[in-house]
Amino acid sequence: MAISSSPSSSSMRSATVSFLLLPLLLLAATAAATPAITTGEGILLPSCKTVGGGSTYFDVQFCLDALGSVGAGADARSYRDLAAVAVGLLSTNATATSSKIDALLRDPATGVATAGRLRSCRALYGGVARRQPGCAAAVRGGRLGEARASLEQSAAAARACEDGFRNAKATSPVAKEDDDAFKLAKLGVALLGFA
Ligand SMILES: *[C@@H]1O[C@H](CO)[C@@H](O)[C@H](O)[C@H]1NC(C)=O
């Protein structure tokens, strides 16, 4: 005789499940109802909407992804804090891009023309990386004009790297990196515009 699960045993099972889940659900509801302190998550979305909505260089999503990726949500309380985060990201980005370019330059598969362009890019990104500690200090010290000028220089450097390939109608192996660095620098400029 086959054992079929009776309706009563299955409803008993679901009753047991509900019984076990209830405390968890209550816990989740309590957590959700806890009022959010207006930090991080609080200022990230409205700030990104403001700067991203008004920018031709990057959009709201880029801002959210970039600043959210390092948990800018956690303790940023102002546009100036967020700008400092963008500067930090640009610094990490420029360092990573420099390493990528070094690797490409060591790669025998990299053609002579590409290598020539990459060497200019390497110099440009070296400059971007070197500028960031001073830029961060300018942000912290409230010398916002100086910080913006520094970021504009970095945006121009990323663009110049990409232009080297574009003007030669060559494929850039650092197109994504150039795009990221350019947008991060412009994000910093835009955030400082509200700081
Ligand atoms: C560079 O910045 C972009 C945009 O924020 C990010 O997606 C990427 O992961 C960063 N790369 C590194 C190596 O930090």
PDB file of C-alpha atoms and ligand atoms in Angstrom:
ATOM      1  CA  MET A   1       0.000   0.000   0.000  1.00  0.00           C
ATOM      2  CA  ALA A   2       1.441   3.324  -1.061  1.00  0.00           C
ATOM      3  CA  ILE A   3       1.797   5.919   1.627  1.00  0.00           C
ATOM      4  CA  SER A   4       0.165   9.103   0.479  1.00  0.00           C
ATOM      5  CA  SER A   5       0.727  12.222   2.447  1.00  0.00           C
ATOM      6  CA  SER A   6      -2.552  13.067   4.018  1.00  0.00           C
ATOM      7  CA  PRO A   7      -3.950  16.595   3.926  1.00  0.00           C
ATOM      8  CA  SER A   8      -3.731  16.782   7.673  1.00  0.00           C
ATOM      9  CA  SER A   9       0.005  15.980   7.817  1.00  0.00           C
ATOM     10  CA  SER A  10       0.760  18.562   5.116  1.00  0.00           C
ATOM     11  CA  SER A  11      -1.245  21.266   6.826  1.00  0.00           C
ATOM     12  CA  MET A  12       0.455  20.350  10.062  1.00  0.00           C
ATOM     13  CA  ARG A  13       3.780  20.770   8.315  1.00  0.00           C
ATOM     14  CA  SER A  14       2.887  24.195   7.028  1.00  0.00           C
ATOM     15  CA  ALA A  15       1.603  25.143  10.452  1.00  0.00           C
ATOM     16  CA  THR A  16       4.958  24.119  11.889  1.00  0.00           C
ATOM     17  CA  VAL A  17       6.772  26.125   9.238  1.00  0.00           C
ATOM     18  CA  SER A  18       4.671  29.214   9.966  1.00  0.00           C
ATOM     19  CA  PHE A  19       5.289  28.747  13.641  1.00  0.00           C
ATOM     20  CA  LEU A  20       9.035  28.659  13.048  1.00  0.00           C
ATOM     21  CA  LEU A  21       9.029  31.496  10.557  1.00  0.00           C
ATOM     22  CA  LEU A  22       6.907  33.866  12.579  1.00  0.00           C
ATOM     23  CA  PRO A  23       9.651  35.045  14.934  1.00  0.00           C
ATOM     24  CA  LEU A  24      11.923  35.612  11.939  1.00  0.00           C
ATOM     25  CA  LEU A  25       9.265  37.607  10.139  1.00  0.00           C
ATOM     26  CA  LEU A  26       8.643  39.690  13.235  1.00  0.00           C
ATOM     27  CA  LEU A  27      12.345  40.298  13.566  1.00  0.00           C
ATOM     28  CA  ALA A  28      12.591  41.400   9.928  1.00  0.00           C
ATOM     29  CA  ALA A  29       9.582  43.670  10.328  1.00  0.00           C
ATOM     30  CA  THR A  30      11.118  45.261  13.396  1.00  0.00           C
ATOM     31  CA  ALA A  31      14.390  45.847  11.571  1.00  0.00           C
ATOM     32  CA  ALA A  32      12.551  47.395   8.628  1.00  0.00           C
ATOM     33  CA  ALA A  33      10.574  49.664  10.923  1.00  0.00           C
ATOM     34  CA  THR A  34      13.703  50.943  12.686  1.00  0.00           C
ATOM     35  CA  PRO A  35      13.958  54.569  11.582  1.00  0.00           C
ATOM     36  CA  ALA A  36      16.957  55.181   9.295  1.00  0.00           C
ATOM     37  CA  ILE A  37      19.465  57.656  10.597  1.00  0.00           C
ATOM     38  CA  THR A  38      20.152  60.208   7.899  1.00  0.00           C
ATOM     39  CA  THR A  39      23.636  59.154   6.959  1.00  0.00           C
ATOM     40  CA  GLY A  40      25.068  57.191   4.099  1.00  0.00           C
ATOM     41  CA  GLU A  41      22.144  55.498   2.405  1.00  0.00           C
ATOM     42  CA  GLY A  42      20.242  58.627   3.329  1.00  0.00           C
ATOM     43  CA  ILE A  43      22.332  61.096   1.390  1.00  0.00           C
ATOM     44  CA  LEU A  44      23.662  58.819  -1.346  1.00  0.00           C
ATOM     45  CA  LEU A  45      20.514  58.523  -3.438  1.00  0.00           C
ATOM     46  CA  PRO A  46      19.405  62.161  -3.284  1.00  0.00           C
ATOM     47  CA  SER A  47      22.962  63.361  -3.875  1.00  0.00           C
ATOM     48  CA  CYS A  48      23.442  61.065  -6.864  1.00  0.00           C
ATOM     49  CA  LYS A  49      20.078  62.146  -8.267  1.00  0.00           C
ATOM     50  CA  THR A  50      21.147  65.751  -7.979  1.00  0.00           C
ATOM     51  CA  VAL A  51      24.587  65.459  -9.533  1.00  0.00           C
ATOM     52  CA  GLY A  52      23.777  62.646 -11.981  1.00  0.00           C
ATOM     53  CA  GLY A  53      20.532  64.219 -13.131  1.00  0.00           C
ATOM     54  CA  GLY A  54      22.348  67.419 -13.990  1.00  0.00           C
ATOM     55  CA  SER A  55      25.396  65.902 -15.655  1.00  0.00           C
ATOM     56  CA  THR A  56      26.152  65.141 -19.271  1.00  0.00           C
ATOM     57  CA  TYR A  57      29.206  63.137 -18.250  1.00  0.00           C
ATOM     58  CA  PHE A  58      27.747  60.417 -16.019  1.00  0.00           C
ATOM     59  CA  ASP A  59      24.338  59.310 -14.862  1.00  0.00           C
ATOM     60  CA  VAL A  60      22.664  58.658 -11.524  1.00  0.00           C
ATOM     61  CA  GLN A  61      23.430  54.935 -11.741  1.00  0.00           C
ATOM     62  CA  PHE A  62      27.154  55.508 -12.256  1.00  0.00           C
ATOM     63  CA  CYS A  63      27.198  57.695  -9.147  1.00  0.00           C
ATOM     64  CA  LEU A  64      25.279  55.129  -7.089  1.00  0.00           C
ATOM     65  CA  ASP A  65      27.425  52.211  -8.265  1.00  0.00           C
ATOM     66  CA  ALA A  66      30.701  54.043  -7.717  1.00  0.00           C
ATOM     67  CA  LEU A  67      29.996  55.588  -4.324  1.00  0.00           C
ATOM     68  CA  GLY A  68      27.896  52.645  -3.163  1.00  0.00           C
ATOM     69  CA  SER A  69      30.693  50.186  -4.007  1.00  0.00           C
ATOM     70  CA  VAL A  70      32.840  51.425  -1.159  1.00  0.00           C
ATOM     71  CA  GLY A  71      29.978  51.839   1.245  1.00  0.00           C
ATOM     72  CA  ALA A  72      29.962  55.604   0.941  1.00  0.00           C
ATOM     73  CA  GLY A  73      26.574  54.934   2.455  1.00  0.00           C
ATOM     74  CA  ALA A  74      28.162  54.176   5.779  1.00  0.00           C
ATOM     75  CA  ASP A  75      29.461  57.518   6.962  1.00  0.00           C
ATOM     76  CA  ALA A  76      29.265  60.177   4.284  1.00  0.00           C
ATOM     77  CA  ARG A  77      27.262  63.091   5.592  1.00  0.00           C
ATOM     78  CA  SER A  78      27.829  65.749   3.009  1.00  0.00           C
ATOM     79  CA  TYR A  79      28.666  66.439  -0.614  1.00  0.00           C
ATOM     80  CA  ARG A  80      32.194  67.079   0.534  1.00  0.00           C
ATOM     81  CA  ASP A  81      32.403  63.616   2.122  1.00  0.00           C
ATOM     82  CA  LEU A  82      31.099  62.060  -1.078  1.00  0.00           C
ATOM     83  CA  ALA A  83      33.606  64.037  -3.138  1.00  0.00           C
ATOM     84  CA  ALA A  84      36.387  62.665  -0.923  1.00  0.00           C
ATOM     85  CA  VAL A  85      35.102  59.159  -1.672  1.00  0.00           C
ATOM     86  CA  ALA A  86      35.170  59.883  -5.413  1.00  0.00           C
ATOM     87  CA  VAL A  87      38.766  61.112  -5.101  1.00  0.00           C
ATOM     88  CA  GLY A  88      39.705  57.912  -3.279  1.00  0.00           C
ATOM     89  CA  LEU A  89      38.097  55.820  -6.009  1.00  0.00           C
ATOM     90  CA  LEU A  90      39.896  57.788  -8.700  1.00  0.00           C
ATOM     91  CA  SER A  91      43.167  57.180  -6.921  1.00  0.00           C
ATOM     92  CA  THR A  92      42.591  53.406  -6.738  1.00  0.00           C
ATOM     93  CA  ASN A  93      41.430  53.416 -10.339  1.00  0.00           C
ATOM     94  CA  ALA A  94      44.470  55.282 -11.623  1.00  0.00           C
ATOM     95  CA  THR A  95      46.833  52.978  -9.766  1.00  0.00           C
ATOM     96  CA  ALA A  96      45.068  49.883 -11.123  1.00  0.00           C
ATOM     97  CA  THR A  97      45.097  51.311 -14.645  1.00  0.00           C
ATOM     98  CA  SER A  98      48.811  52.066 -14.385  1.00  0.00           C
ATOM     99  CA  SER A  99      49.433  48.432 -13.432  1.00  0.00           C
ATOM    100  CA  LYS A 100      47.292  47.204 -16.294  1.00  0.00           C
ATOM    101  CA  ILE A 101      49.239  49.393 -18.721  1.00  0.00           C
ATOM    102  CA  ASP A 102      52.552  48.126 -17.309  1.00  0.00           C
ATOM    103  CA  ALA A 103      51.371  44.565 -17.920  1.00  0.00           C
ATOM    104  CA  LEU A 104      50.307  45.405 -21.477  1.00  0.00           C
ATOM    105  CA  LEU A 105      53.683  47.003 -22.132  1.00  0.00           C
ATOM    106  CA  ARG A 106      55.436  43.832 -20.968  1.00  0.00           C
ATOM    107  CA  ASP A 107      53.197  41.686 -23.159  1.00  0.00           C
ATOM    108  CA  PRO A 108      54.976  40.781 -26.432  1.00  0.00           C
ATOM    109  CA  ALA A 109      51.570  40.629 -28.110  1.00  0.00           C
ATOM    110  CA  THR A 110      51.193  44.409 -27.713  1.00  0.00           C
ATOM    111  CA  GLY A 111      52.011  46.041 -31.051  1.00  0.00           C
ATOM    112  CA  VAL A 112      54.529  48.849 -31.437  1.00  0.00           C
ATOM    113  CA  ALA A 113      51.947  51.545 -32.233  1.00  0.00           C
ATOM    114  CA  THR A 114      49.738  50.524 -29.320  1.00  0.00           C
ATOM    115  CA  ALA A 115      52.745  50.438 -27.012  1.00  0.00           C
ATOM    116  CA  GLY A 116      53.649  53.989 -27.999  1.00  0.00           C
ATOM    117  CA  ARG A 117      50.180  55.231 -27.169  1.00  0.00           C
ATOM    118  CA  LEU A 118      50.107  53.229 -23.950  1.00  0.00           C
ATOM    119  CA  ARG A 119      53.341  54.861 -22.820  1.00  0.00           C
ATOM    120  CA  SER A 120      51.690  58.288 -23.046  1.00  0.00           C
ATOM    121  CA  CYS A 121      48.710  56.905 -21.161  1.00  0.00           C
ATOM    122  CA  ARG A 122      51.033  55.520 -18.503  1.00  0.00           C
ATOM    123  CA  ALA A 123      52.531  58.975 -17.966  1.00  0.00           C
ATOM    124  CA  LEU A 124      49.045  60.491 -17.839  1.00  0.00           C
ATOM    125  CA  TYR A 125      47.819  57.980 -15.256  1.00  0.00           C
ATOM    126  CA  GLY A 126      50.977  58.367 -13.223  1.00  0.00           C
ATOM    127  CA  GLY A 127      50.036  62.034 -13.000  1.00  0.00           C
ATOM    128  CA  VAL A 128      46.453  61.222 -12.048  1.00  0.00           C
ATOM    129  CA  ALA A 129      47.593  58.913  -9.248  1.00  0.00           C
ATOM    130  CA  ARG A 130      50.165  61.426  -7.962  1.00  0.00           C
ATOM    131  CA  ARG A 131      47.599  64.223  -7.865  1.00  0.00           C
ATOM    132  CA  GLN A 132      45.063  62.438  -5.695  1.00  0.00           C
ATOM    133  CA  PRO A 133      46.643  62.776  -2.227  1.00  0.00           C
ATOM    134  CA  GLY A 134      46.894  66.533  -2.768  1.00  0.00           C
ATOM    135  CA  CYS A 135      43.386  66.598  -4.147  1.00  0.00           C
ATOM    136  CA  ALA A 136      42.069  64.712  -1.117  1.00  0.00           C
ATOM    137  CA  ALA A 137      43.867  67.149   1.178  1.00  0.00           C
ATOM    138  CA  ALA A 138      42.326  70.056  -0.716  1.00  0.00           C
ATOM    139  CA  VAL A 139      38.853  68.551  -0.284  1.00  0.00           C
ATOM    140  CA  ARG A 140      39.436  68.005   3.440  1.00  0.00           C
ATOM    141  CA  GLY A 141      40.879  71.468   3.853  1.00  0.00           C
ATOM    142  CA  GLY A 142      37.951  73.099   2.080  1.00  0.00           C
ATOM    143  CA  ARG A 143      40.089  74.349  -0.819  1.00  0.00           C
ATOM    144  CA  LEU A 144      37.371  73.280  -3.198  1.00  0.00           C
ATOM    145  CA  GLY A 145      38.449  75.328  -6.211  1.00  0.00           C
ATOM    146  CA  GLU A 146      41.869  73.733  -6.053  1.00  0.00           C
ATOM    147  CA  ALA A 147      40.307  70.273  -5.736  1.00  0.00           C
ATOM    148  CA  ARG A 148      38.030  70.873  -8.711  1.00  0.00           C
ATOM    149  CA  ALA A 149      40.889  72.097 -10.876  1.00  0.00           C
ATOM    150  CA  SER A 150      42.894  69.006  -9.959  1.00  0.00           C
ATOM    151  CA  LEU A 151      39.980  66.730 -10.856  1.00  0.00           C
ATOM    152  CA  GLU A 152      39.460  68.531 -14.165  1.00  0.00           C
ATOM    153  CA  GLN A 153      43.119  67.884 -14.951  1.00  0.00           C
ATOM    154  CA  SER A 154      42.602  64.202 -14.216  1.00  0.00           C
ATOM    155  CA  ALA A 155      39.463  64.033 -16.366  1.00  0.00           C
ATOM    156  CA  ALA A 156      41.438  65.645 -19.199  1.00  0.00           C
ATOM    157  CA  ALA A 157      44.240  63.096 -18.729  1.00  0.00           C
ATOM    158  CA  ALA A 158      41.852  60.162 -19.082  1.00  0.00           C
ATOM    159  CA  ARG A 159      40.340  61.771 -22.149  1.00  0.00           C
ATOM    160  CA  ALA A 160      43.769  62.450 -23.644  1.00  0.00           C
ATOM    161  CA  CYS A 161      44.704  58.789 -23.256  1.00  0.00           C
ATOM    162  CA  GLU A 162      41.578  57.720 -25.073  1.00  0.00           C
ATOM    163  CA  ASP A 163      42.009  60.395 -27.744  1.00  0.00           C
ATOM    164  CA  GLY A 164      45.416  58.950 -28.593  1.00  0.00           C
ATOM    165  CA  PHE A 165      43.666  55.802 -29.761  1.00  0.00           C
ATOM    166  CA  ARG A 166      40.598  57.483 -31.206  1.00  0.00           C
ATOM    167  CA  ASN A 167      42.590  59.893 -33.365  1.00  0.00           C
ATOM    168  CA  ALA A 168      44.550  56.974 -34.802  1.00  0.00           C
ATOM    169  CA  LYS A 169      41.322  54.996 -35.255  1.00  0.00           C
ATOM    170  CA  ALA A 170      42.958  52.296 -33.157  1.00  0.00           C
ATOM    171  CA  THR A 171      41.243  50.129 -30.574  1.00  0.00           C
ATOM    172  CA  SER A 172      42.003  51.244 -27.054  1.00  0.00           C
ATOM    173  CA  PRO A 173      42.831  48.420 -24.638  1.00  0.00           C
ATOM    174  CA  VAL A 174      42.035  50.810 -21.798  1.00  0.00           C
ATOM    175  CA  ALA A 175      38.732  52.220 -23.059  1.00  0.00           C
ATOM    176  CA  LYS A 176      36.831  51.059 -19.992  1.00  0.00           C
ATOM    177  CA  GLU A 177      39.494  52.422 -17.638  1.00  0.00           C
ATOM    178  CA  ASP A 178      39.548  55.774 -19.443  1.00  0.00           C
ATOM    179  CA  ASP A 179      35.786  55.978 -19.236  1.00  0.00           C
ATOM    180  CA  ASP A 180      35.743  55.129 -15.530  1.00  0.00           C
ATOM    181  CA  ALA A 181      38.515  57.574 -14.626  1.00  0.00           C
ATOM    182  CA  PHE A 182      36.935  60.353 -16.666  1.00  0.00           C
ATOM    183  CA  LYS A 183      33.546  59.816 -15.056  1.00  0.00           C
ATOM    184  CA  LEU A 184      34.947  59.498 -11.523  1.00  0.00           C
ATOM    185  CA  ALA A 185      36.817  62.774 -11.934  1.00  0.00           C
ATOM    186  CA  LYS A 186      33.711  64.486 -13.306  1.00  0.00           C
ATOM    187  CA  LEU A 187      31.658  62.994 -10.487  1.00  0.00           C
ATOM    188  CA  GLY A 188      34.072  64.552  -7.999  1.00  0.00           C
ATOM    189  CA  VAL A 189      33.838  67.926  -9.764  1.00  0.00           C
ATOM    190  CA  ALA A 190      30.040  67.760  -9.722  1.00  0.00           C
ATOM    191  CA  LEU A 191      29.880  66.793  -6.040  1.00  0.00           C
ATOM    192  CA  LEU A 192      32.201  69.655  -5.134  1.00  0.00           C
ATOM    193  CA  GLY A 193      29.866  71.979  -7.010  1.00  0.00           C
ATOM    194  CA  PHE A 194      27.339  71.380  -4.233  1.00  0.00           C
ATOM    195  CA  ALA A 195      29.789  71.223  -1.326  1.00  0.00           C
TER     196      ALA A 195
HETATM  197  C1  LIG B   1      37.251  52.014 -11.191  1.00  0.00           C
HETATM  198  O1  LIG B   1      36.053  52.725 -11.067  1.00  0.00           O
HETATM  199  C2  LIG B   1      34.907  52.101 -11.612  1.00  0.00           C
HETATM  200  C3  LIG B   1      33.745  53.062 -11.483  1.00  0.00           C
HETATM  201  O2  LIG B   1      33.521  53.395 -10.151  1.00  0.00           O
HETATM  202  C4  LIG B   1      34.665  50.777 -10.912  1.00  0.00           C
HETATM  203  O3  LIG B   1      33.567  50.135 -11.491  1.00  0.00           O
HETATM  204  C5  LIG B   1      35.908  49.921 -11.032  1.00  0.00           C
HETATM  205  O4  LIG B   1      35.728  48.739 -10.304  1.00  0.00           O
HETATM  206  C6  LIG B   1      37.126  50.655 -10.512  1.00  0.00           C
HETATM  207  N1  LIG B   1      38.299  49.842 -10.745  1.00  0.00           N
HETATM  208  C7  LIG B   1      39.202  49.624  -9.805  1.00  0.00           C
HETATM  209  C8  LIG B   1      40.317  48.721 -10.191  1.00  0.00           C
HETATM  210  O5  LIG B   1      39.134  50.129  -8.698  1.00  0.00           O
END
